[in-house]
XYZ file of C-alpha atoms in Angstrom:
296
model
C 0.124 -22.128 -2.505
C 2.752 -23.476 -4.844
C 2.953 -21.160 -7.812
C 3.946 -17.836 -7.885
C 4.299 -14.985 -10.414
C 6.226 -11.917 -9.903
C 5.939 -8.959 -12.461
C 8.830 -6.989 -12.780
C 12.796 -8.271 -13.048
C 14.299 -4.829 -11.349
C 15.729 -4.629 -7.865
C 13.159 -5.782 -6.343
C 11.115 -8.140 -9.065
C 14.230 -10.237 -9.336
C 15.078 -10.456 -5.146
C 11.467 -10.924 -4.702
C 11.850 -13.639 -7.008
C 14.913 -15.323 -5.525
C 13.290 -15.116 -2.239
C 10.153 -17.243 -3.200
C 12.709 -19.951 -5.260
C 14.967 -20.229 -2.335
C 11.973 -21.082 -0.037
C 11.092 -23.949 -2.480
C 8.334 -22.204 -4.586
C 8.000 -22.223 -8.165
C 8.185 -18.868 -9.859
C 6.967 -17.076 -13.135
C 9.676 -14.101 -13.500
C 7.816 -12.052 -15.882
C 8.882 -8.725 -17.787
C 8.384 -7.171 -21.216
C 11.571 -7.392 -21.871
C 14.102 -10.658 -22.633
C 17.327 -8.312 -21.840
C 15.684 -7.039 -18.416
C 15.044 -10.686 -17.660
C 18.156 -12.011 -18.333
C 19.770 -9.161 -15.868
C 17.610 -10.025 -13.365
C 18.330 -13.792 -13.743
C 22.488 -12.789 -13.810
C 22.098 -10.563 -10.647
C 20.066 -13.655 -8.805
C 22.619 -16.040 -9.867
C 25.341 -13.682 -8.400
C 23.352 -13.005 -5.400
C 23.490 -17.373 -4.932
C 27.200 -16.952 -5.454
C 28.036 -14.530 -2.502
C 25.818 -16.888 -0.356
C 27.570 -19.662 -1.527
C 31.035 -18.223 -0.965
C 29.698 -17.343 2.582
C 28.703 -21.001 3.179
C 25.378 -19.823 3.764
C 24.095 -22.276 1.208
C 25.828 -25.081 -0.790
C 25.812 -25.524 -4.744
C 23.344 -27.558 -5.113
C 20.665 -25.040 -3.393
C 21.830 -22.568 -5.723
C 21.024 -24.858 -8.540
C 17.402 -25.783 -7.003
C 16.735 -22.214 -6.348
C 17.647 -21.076 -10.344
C 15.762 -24.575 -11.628
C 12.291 -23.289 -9.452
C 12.452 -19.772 -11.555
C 10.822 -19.935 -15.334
C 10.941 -16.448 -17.225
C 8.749 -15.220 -19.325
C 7.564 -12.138 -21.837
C 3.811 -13.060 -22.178
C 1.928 -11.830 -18.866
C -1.038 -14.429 -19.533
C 1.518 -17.219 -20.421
C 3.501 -16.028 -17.029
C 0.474 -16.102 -14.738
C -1.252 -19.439 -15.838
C -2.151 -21.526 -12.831
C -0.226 -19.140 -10.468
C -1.985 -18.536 -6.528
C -0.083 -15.665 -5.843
C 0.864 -12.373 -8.468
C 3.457 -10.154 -6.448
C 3.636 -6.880 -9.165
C 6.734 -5.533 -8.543
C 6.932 -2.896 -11.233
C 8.193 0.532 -11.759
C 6.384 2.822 -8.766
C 3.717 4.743 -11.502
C 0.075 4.656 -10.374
C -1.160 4.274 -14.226
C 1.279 1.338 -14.714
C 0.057 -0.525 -11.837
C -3.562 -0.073 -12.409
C -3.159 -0.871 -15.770
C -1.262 -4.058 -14.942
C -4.023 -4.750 -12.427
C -6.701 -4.915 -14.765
C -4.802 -6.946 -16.825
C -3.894 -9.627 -14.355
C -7.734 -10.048 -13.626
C -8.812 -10.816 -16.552
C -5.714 -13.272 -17.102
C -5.603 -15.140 -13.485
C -7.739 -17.494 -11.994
C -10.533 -15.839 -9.543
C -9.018 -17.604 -6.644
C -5.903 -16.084 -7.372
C -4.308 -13.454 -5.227
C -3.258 -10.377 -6.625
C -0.376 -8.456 -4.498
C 1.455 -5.250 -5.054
C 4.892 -4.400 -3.778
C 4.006 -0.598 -4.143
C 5.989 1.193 -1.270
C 3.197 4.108 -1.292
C 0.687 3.840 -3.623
C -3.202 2.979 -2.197
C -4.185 -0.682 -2.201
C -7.224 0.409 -2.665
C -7.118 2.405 -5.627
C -5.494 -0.313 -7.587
C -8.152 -3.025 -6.170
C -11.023 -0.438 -7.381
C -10.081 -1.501 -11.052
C -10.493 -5.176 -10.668
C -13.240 -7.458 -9.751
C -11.932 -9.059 -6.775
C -10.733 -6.175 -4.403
C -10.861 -8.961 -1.580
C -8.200 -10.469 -2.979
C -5.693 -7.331 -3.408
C -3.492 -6.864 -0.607
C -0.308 -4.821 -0.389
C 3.276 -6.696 0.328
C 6.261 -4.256 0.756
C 9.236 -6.108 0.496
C 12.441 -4.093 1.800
C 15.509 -3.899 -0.254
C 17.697 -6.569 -0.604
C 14.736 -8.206 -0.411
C 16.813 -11.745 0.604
C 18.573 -10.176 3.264
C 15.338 -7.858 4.745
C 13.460 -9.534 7.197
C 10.402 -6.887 6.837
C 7.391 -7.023 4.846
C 4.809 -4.931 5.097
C 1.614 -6.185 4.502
C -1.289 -3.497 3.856
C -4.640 -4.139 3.698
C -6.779 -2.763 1.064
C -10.441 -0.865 2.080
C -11.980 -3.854 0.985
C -8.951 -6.760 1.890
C -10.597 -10.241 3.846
C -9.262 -11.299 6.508
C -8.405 -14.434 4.950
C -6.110 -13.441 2.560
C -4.577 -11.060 4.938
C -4.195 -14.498 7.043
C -2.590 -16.030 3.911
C 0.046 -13.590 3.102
C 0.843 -13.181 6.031
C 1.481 -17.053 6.984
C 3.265 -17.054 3.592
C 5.574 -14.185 4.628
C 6.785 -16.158 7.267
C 7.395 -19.388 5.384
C 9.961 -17.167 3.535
C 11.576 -16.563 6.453
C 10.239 -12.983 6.793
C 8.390 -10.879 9.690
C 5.051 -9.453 8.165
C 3.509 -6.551 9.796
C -0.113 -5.639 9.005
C -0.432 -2.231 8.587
C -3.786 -0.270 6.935
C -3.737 1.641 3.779
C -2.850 5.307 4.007
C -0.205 7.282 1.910
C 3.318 5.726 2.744
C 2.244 3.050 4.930
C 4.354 2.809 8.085
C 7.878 2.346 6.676
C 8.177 5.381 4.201
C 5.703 7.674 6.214
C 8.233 7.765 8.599
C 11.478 7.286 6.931
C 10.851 9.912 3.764
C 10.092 13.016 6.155
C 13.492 12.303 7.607
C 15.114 11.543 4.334
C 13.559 14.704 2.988
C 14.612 16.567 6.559
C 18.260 16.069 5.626
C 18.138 17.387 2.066
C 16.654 20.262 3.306
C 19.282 19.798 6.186
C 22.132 20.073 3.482
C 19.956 22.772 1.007
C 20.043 25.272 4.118
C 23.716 24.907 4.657
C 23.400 23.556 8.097
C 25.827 21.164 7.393
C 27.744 18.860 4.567
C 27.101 15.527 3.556
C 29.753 13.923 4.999
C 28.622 15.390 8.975
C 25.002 15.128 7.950
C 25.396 11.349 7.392
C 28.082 11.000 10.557
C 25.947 12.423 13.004
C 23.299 10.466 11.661
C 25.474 7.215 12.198
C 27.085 7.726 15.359
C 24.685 9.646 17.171
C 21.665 7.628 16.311
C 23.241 4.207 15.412
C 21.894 4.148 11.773
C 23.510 1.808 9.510
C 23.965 4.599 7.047
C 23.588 8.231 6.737
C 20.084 9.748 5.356
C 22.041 11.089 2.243
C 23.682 7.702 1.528
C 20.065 5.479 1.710
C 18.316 8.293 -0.532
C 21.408 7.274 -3.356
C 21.006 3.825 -2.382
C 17.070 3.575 -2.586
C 17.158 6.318 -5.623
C 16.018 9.828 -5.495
C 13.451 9.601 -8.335
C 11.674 7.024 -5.842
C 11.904 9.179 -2.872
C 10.586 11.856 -4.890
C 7.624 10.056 -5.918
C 6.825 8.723 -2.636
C 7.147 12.207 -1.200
C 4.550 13.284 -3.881
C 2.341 10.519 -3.289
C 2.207 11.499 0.419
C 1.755 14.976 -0.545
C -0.519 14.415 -2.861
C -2.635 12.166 -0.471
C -2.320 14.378 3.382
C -2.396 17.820 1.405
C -0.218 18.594 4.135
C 3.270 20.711 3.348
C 5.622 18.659 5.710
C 5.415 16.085 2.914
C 6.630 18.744 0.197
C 9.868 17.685 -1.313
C 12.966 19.726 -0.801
C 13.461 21.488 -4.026
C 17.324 20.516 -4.006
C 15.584 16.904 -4.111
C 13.251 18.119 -6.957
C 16.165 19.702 -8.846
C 18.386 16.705 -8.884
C 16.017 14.595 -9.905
C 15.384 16.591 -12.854
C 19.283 16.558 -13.903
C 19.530 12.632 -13.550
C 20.991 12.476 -10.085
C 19.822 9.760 -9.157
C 21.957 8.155 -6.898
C 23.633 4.681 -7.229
C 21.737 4.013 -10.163
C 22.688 6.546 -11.927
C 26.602 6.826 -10.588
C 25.953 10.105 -9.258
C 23.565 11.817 -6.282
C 24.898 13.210 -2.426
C 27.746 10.893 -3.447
C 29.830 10.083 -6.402
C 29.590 6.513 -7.707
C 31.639 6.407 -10.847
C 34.640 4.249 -9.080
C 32.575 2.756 -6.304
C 29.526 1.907 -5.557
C 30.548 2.512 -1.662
C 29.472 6.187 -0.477
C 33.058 6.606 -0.147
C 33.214 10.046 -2.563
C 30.831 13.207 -2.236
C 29.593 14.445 -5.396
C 31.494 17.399 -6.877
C 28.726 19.775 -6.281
C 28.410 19.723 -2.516
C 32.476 19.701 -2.210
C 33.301 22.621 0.507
């Protein structure tokens, strides 16, 4: 397995990407667009440069890694003669199906099809092609060159051997793949949205402000960051839909998003992405200011 295609330039289209170039694979960055494309290729190239400038790699592997990526616009062009498709797309379930069907008519039938959906069902998006053997989930965390997790879900219908394939190829990138079976959120964000969630509704009930929410949530469990902070950082629209998606799928109310969550989504607080969600972004992109709105 030598060629790989990876739909999507975003967050994590372009670090899934970089990941696969670094380890010495040849890539097909694909996206509608030429300006998304060239963003993701600027934000890879900058990504090389802090890893450079740590003297985690030299110059020269940051020129290998940007000469094994190839960009393109045309999905069928993109895929030619590629083993592996990782779809790294926007999280909608009628994108990725429709993407699906379209990569299997355009690929090989020996080719692997993979989704980095963090909670859709494999196996609703391998019902709409003709090889759901070959469909297999891989959850890459974000940054995906820095995360050592990927979660690989099987499908209703996955084989074992291409679960045995993705998996041995998540460890040539340097990665720890865990197998995990296909049900709403997986492991990773069955787990971590309900607490996400918890503190919104935490915060909505006036328990307590952002600021103590996240510190007790640092010091008194050793997280990294707060739960407000990593809902900015991994964007509330997408913990929102994952939420639903869970919701949707265990009819079961401990899923139902906070409505503070459900509000701010609706007025564009977003989080980091959007300079403004439990935290202010609009000097820093450090959760170093709380948003005007939950000031005491």
């Amino acid at each position: 397995m030598k060629n790989i295609a990876v739909i999507g330039a975003g967050t994590m289209g372009n670090g899934i990407a970089h990941t696969f170039a670094q380890s010495g694979f040849k890539v097909q960055l694909i996206d509608i667009s030429e300006a998304s494309l060239k963003r993701g290729m600027d934000t890879i190239a900058k990504n090389l440069d802090r890893m450079v400038a740590k003297e985690k790699i030299t110059e020269a592997d940051k020129s290998e890694t940007l000469g094994n990526i190839e960009t393109f616009t045309d999905t069928e062009s993109g895929v030619k003669n590629a083993n592996l498709v990782v779809e790294a797309a926007t999280e909608n379930i009628d994108l990725k199906l429709k993407i699906f069907k379209q990569l299997d008519e355009a690929c090989g039938e020996n080719t692997i099809l993979a989704t980095n959906t963090s909670s859709i069902s494999i196996t609703q998006i391998a019902a709409v092609t003709s090889r759901p053997e070959k469909v297999i989930g891989m959850h890459f965390m974000n940054p995906v060159p820095i995360m050592k997790l990927v979660e690989i879900i099987r499908g209703y219908n996955t084989s074992d051997d291409v679960t045995t394939t993705i998996m041995d190829l998540s460890k040539k990138l340097g990665k720890v793949p865990t197998e995990v079976n296909d049900y709403p959120g997986f492991v990773a964000n069955r787990i971590l949205m309900p607490m996400l969630n918890e503190s919104i509704e935490t915060l909505y009930n006036g328990v307590a402000g952002v600021e103590e929410i996240d510190t007790v949530m640092k010091l008194g469990m050793a997280h990294p960051m707060g739960p407000l902070q990593l809902a900015d950082f991994i964007g509330l629209d997408v913990c929102l839909s994952i939420l639903n998606v869970m919701y949707d799928g265990f009819k079961n109310p401990k899923y139902a998003p906070c409505p503070l969550l459900v509000n701010m989504v609706r007025a564009g607080k977003l989080g980091i992405k959007s300079g403004e969600g439990f935290y202010d972004y609009s000097e820093s992109r450090k959760a170093e200011k709380i948003a005007n709105q939950f000031l005491k």
